[in-house]
Coordinates of C-alpha atoms in Angstrom, one line a residue:
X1 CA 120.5 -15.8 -50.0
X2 CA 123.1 -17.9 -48.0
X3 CA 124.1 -21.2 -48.5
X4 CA 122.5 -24.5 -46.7
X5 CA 125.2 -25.7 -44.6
X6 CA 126.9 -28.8 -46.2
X7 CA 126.1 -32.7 -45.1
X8 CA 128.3 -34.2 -42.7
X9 CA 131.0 -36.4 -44.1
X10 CA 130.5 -38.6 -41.4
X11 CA 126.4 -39.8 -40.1
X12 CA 127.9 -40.4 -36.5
X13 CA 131.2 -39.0 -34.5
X14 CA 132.5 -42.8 -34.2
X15 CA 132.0 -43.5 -37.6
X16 CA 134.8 -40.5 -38.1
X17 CA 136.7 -41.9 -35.3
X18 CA 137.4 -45.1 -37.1
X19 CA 137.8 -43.8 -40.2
X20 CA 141.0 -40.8 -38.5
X21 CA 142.2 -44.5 -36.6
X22 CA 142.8 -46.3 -39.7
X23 CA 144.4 -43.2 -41.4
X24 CA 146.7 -42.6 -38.6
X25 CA 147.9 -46.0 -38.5
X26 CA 148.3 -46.3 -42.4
X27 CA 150.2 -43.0 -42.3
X28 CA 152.7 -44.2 -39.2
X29 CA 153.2 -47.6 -41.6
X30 CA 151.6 -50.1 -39.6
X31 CA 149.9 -51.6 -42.5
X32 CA 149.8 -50.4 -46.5
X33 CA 146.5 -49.5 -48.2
X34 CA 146.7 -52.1 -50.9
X35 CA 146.9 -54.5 -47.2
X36 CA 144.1 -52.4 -45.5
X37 CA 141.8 -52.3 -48.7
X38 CA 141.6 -55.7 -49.5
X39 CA 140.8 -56.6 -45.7
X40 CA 138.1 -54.2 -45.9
X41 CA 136.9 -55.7 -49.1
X42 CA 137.2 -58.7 -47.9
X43 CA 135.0 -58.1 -44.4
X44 CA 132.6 -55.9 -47.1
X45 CA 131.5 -59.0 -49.5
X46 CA 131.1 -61.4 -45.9
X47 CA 128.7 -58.4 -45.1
X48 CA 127.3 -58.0 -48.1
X49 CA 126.1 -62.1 -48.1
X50 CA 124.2 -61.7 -45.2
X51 CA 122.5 -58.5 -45.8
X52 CA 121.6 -55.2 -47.4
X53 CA 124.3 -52.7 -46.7
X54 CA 123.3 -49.5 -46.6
X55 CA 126.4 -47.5 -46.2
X56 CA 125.7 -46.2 -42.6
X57 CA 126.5 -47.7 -39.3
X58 CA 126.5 -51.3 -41.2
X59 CA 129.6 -49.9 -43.6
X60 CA 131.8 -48.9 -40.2
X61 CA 130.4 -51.7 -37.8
X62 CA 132.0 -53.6 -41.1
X63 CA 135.0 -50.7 -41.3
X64 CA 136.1 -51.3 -37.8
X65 CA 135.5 -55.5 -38.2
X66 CA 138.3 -55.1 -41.1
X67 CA 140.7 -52.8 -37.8
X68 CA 140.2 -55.5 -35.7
X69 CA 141.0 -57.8 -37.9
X70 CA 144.4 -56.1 -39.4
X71 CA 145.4 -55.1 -36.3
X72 CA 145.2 -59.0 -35.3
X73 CA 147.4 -59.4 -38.2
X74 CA 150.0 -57.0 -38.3
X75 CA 150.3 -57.7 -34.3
X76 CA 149.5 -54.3 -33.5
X77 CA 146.7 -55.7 -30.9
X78 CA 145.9 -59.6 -30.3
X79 CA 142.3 -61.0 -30.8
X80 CA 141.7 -61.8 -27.1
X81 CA 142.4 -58.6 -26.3
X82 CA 140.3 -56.5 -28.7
X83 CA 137.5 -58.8 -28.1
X84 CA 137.9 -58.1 -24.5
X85 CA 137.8 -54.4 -25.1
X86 CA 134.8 -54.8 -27.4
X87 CA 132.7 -56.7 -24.5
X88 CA 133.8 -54.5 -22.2
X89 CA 132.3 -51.3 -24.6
X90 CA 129.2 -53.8 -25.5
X91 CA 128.4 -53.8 -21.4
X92 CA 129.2 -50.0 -20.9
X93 CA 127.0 -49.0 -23.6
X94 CA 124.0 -51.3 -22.6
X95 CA 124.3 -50.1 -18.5
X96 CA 124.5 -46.5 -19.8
X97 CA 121.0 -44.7 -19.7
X98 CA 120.2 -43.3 -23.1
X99 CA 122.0 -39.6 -24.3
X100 CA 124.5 -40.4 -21.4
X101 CA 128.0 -40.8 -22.4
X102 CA 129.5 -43.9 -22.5
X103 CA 132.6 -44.7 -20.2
X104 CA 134.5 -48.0 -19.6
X105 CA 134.7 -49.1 -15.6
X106 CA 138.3 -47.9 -14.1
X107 CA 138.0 -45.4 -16.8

């Protein structure tokens, strides 16, 4: 009898994508993990207020709010510009037909 394959860590590729960006930039010293988990905990309990979380895309939509917002911090990326970037992924991914990859325009 063989064994069942194990879970994926990760429900969706991005979610692992955040998770290897914030682990990259920690190990490089952009910011300390004390620093990063007390943003994170921080963005978690705003989150938690206004709803359930259930540990799945609402844990890294929150995950990546916390990036965004120590990146801001530690001037690794302005505000403006990572809202820009997000808007610009919000209209790619809503002019993309469904199962169709996602890709910025000029990209």
């Amino acid at each position: 009898m063989s064994a069942a394959a194990p879970e994926p860590v990760f429900a969706a590729p991005w979610h692992a994508q955040a998770f290897a960006l914030t682990v990259h930039l920690h190990a490089r010293g952009a910011f300390s993990w004390p620093d990063w988990a007390k943003t994170f905990g921080a963005v978690l309990a705003e989150h938690g207020l206004r709803r359930d979380l259930d540990g799945g895309d609402d844990y890294f939509l929150a995950w990546v709010e916390a990036l965004e917002r120590i990146c801001a911090r530690c001037d690794l990326a302005e505000a403006a510009a990572l809202a820009e970037l997000k808007a610009a992924w919000i209209e790619a991914y809503l002019a993309t037909p469904h199962g169709a990859p996602v890709h910025l325009r000029g990209t």
